[in-house]
Amino acid sequence: ETGVTQTPRHLVMGMTNKKSLKCEQHLGHNAMYWYKQSAKKPLELMFVYSLEERVENNSVPSRFSPECPNSSHLFLHLHTLQPEDSALYLCASSLGASGYNEQFFGPGTRLTVL
Amino acid sequence: DAKTTQPPSMDCAEGRAANLPCNHSTISGNEYVYWYRQIHSQGPQYIIHGLKNNETNEMASLIITEDRKSSTLILPHATLRDTAVYYCIVRVLTTDSWGKLQFGAGTQVVVTP
């Protein structure tokens, strides 16, 4: 139990669906992250938020839309996804966005796009 | 950030020490060595980090060579729950560099009874 929760844990969606992934951290952190882990590939950083402002968008397609309404919550809105977007989506948080601060990861959402 | 090289897999007997090597021959003077692990179907977990001195915490020890071109993560008494992929990451730490972690393929460690 890391203090970072993600819902849902599993999601199956069609290519025309719209869904959202939710992440919540109970650690009082100010920075939150979305990572993608495809099968047999390293984790890839997608987005970074610091104090609710996006500080990094790692060339992610626009069909992925992040939202950070406050420092405890992070969403990833999904629409018109492709089968190759099937992956484990991980959320993380850290005390600040400074490189000194450790990241705590949630358990991930396993996404399958049909 | 400097690139790291790790063996793809290694086995370890339960109760014995597990020594996980990592090469980072192009590491710069201001880059730290970090270790994370990922148990199957879970998010990565921070283990330890260091700059040039050896470090120890309740989970593991980190031994960094004097030239800093390689390091070893030591799990002193491996248990079955230590079966995971272990990632060695080298990164610069500054107050204005947000915490980008660049994961490689890691080492799949299997602890056997």
Tab-separated table of C-alpha atoms in Angstrom, chain B residues 5 9 17 21-22 26 32 43 46-47 55 65 78-79 81-84 92 94-95 99-100 112:
chain	number	residue	atom	x	y	z
B	5	THR	CA	23.123	-2.051	-18.641
B	9	SER	CA	17.610	-12.278	-15.634
B	17	ALA	CA	22.082	-12.760	-0.700
B	21	PRO	CA	24.903	-5.676	-11.057
B	22	CYS	CA	24.441	-2.533	-13.101
B	26	THR	CA	28.949	7.038	-19.052
B	32	TYR	CA	22.715	9.548	-8.983
B	43	GLY	CA	3.569	-0.422	-9.797
B	46	TYR	CA	11.586	2.670	-4.788
B	47	ILE	CA	14.408	0.725	-3.150
B	55	GLU	CA	24.159	3.202	1.062
B	65	THR	CA	32.501	1.444	-7.404
B	78	ALA	CA	16.239	-12.902	-0.451
B	79	THR	CA	12.673	-14.078	0.066
B	81	ARG	CA	8.440	-11.922	-2.233
B	82	ASP	CA	11.593	-10.368	-3.691
B	83	THR	CA	10.831	-11.975	-7.056
B	84	ALA	CA	10.456	-8.949	-9.322
B	92	VAL	CA	20.534	14.032	-12.518
B	94	THR	CA	18.650	19.314	-9.248
B	95	THR	CA	16.081	21.442	-7.525
B	99	GLY	CA	11.563	13.777	-11.350
B	100	LYS	CA	11.750	12.091	-14.733
B	112	THR	CA	13.485	-20.031	-5.603
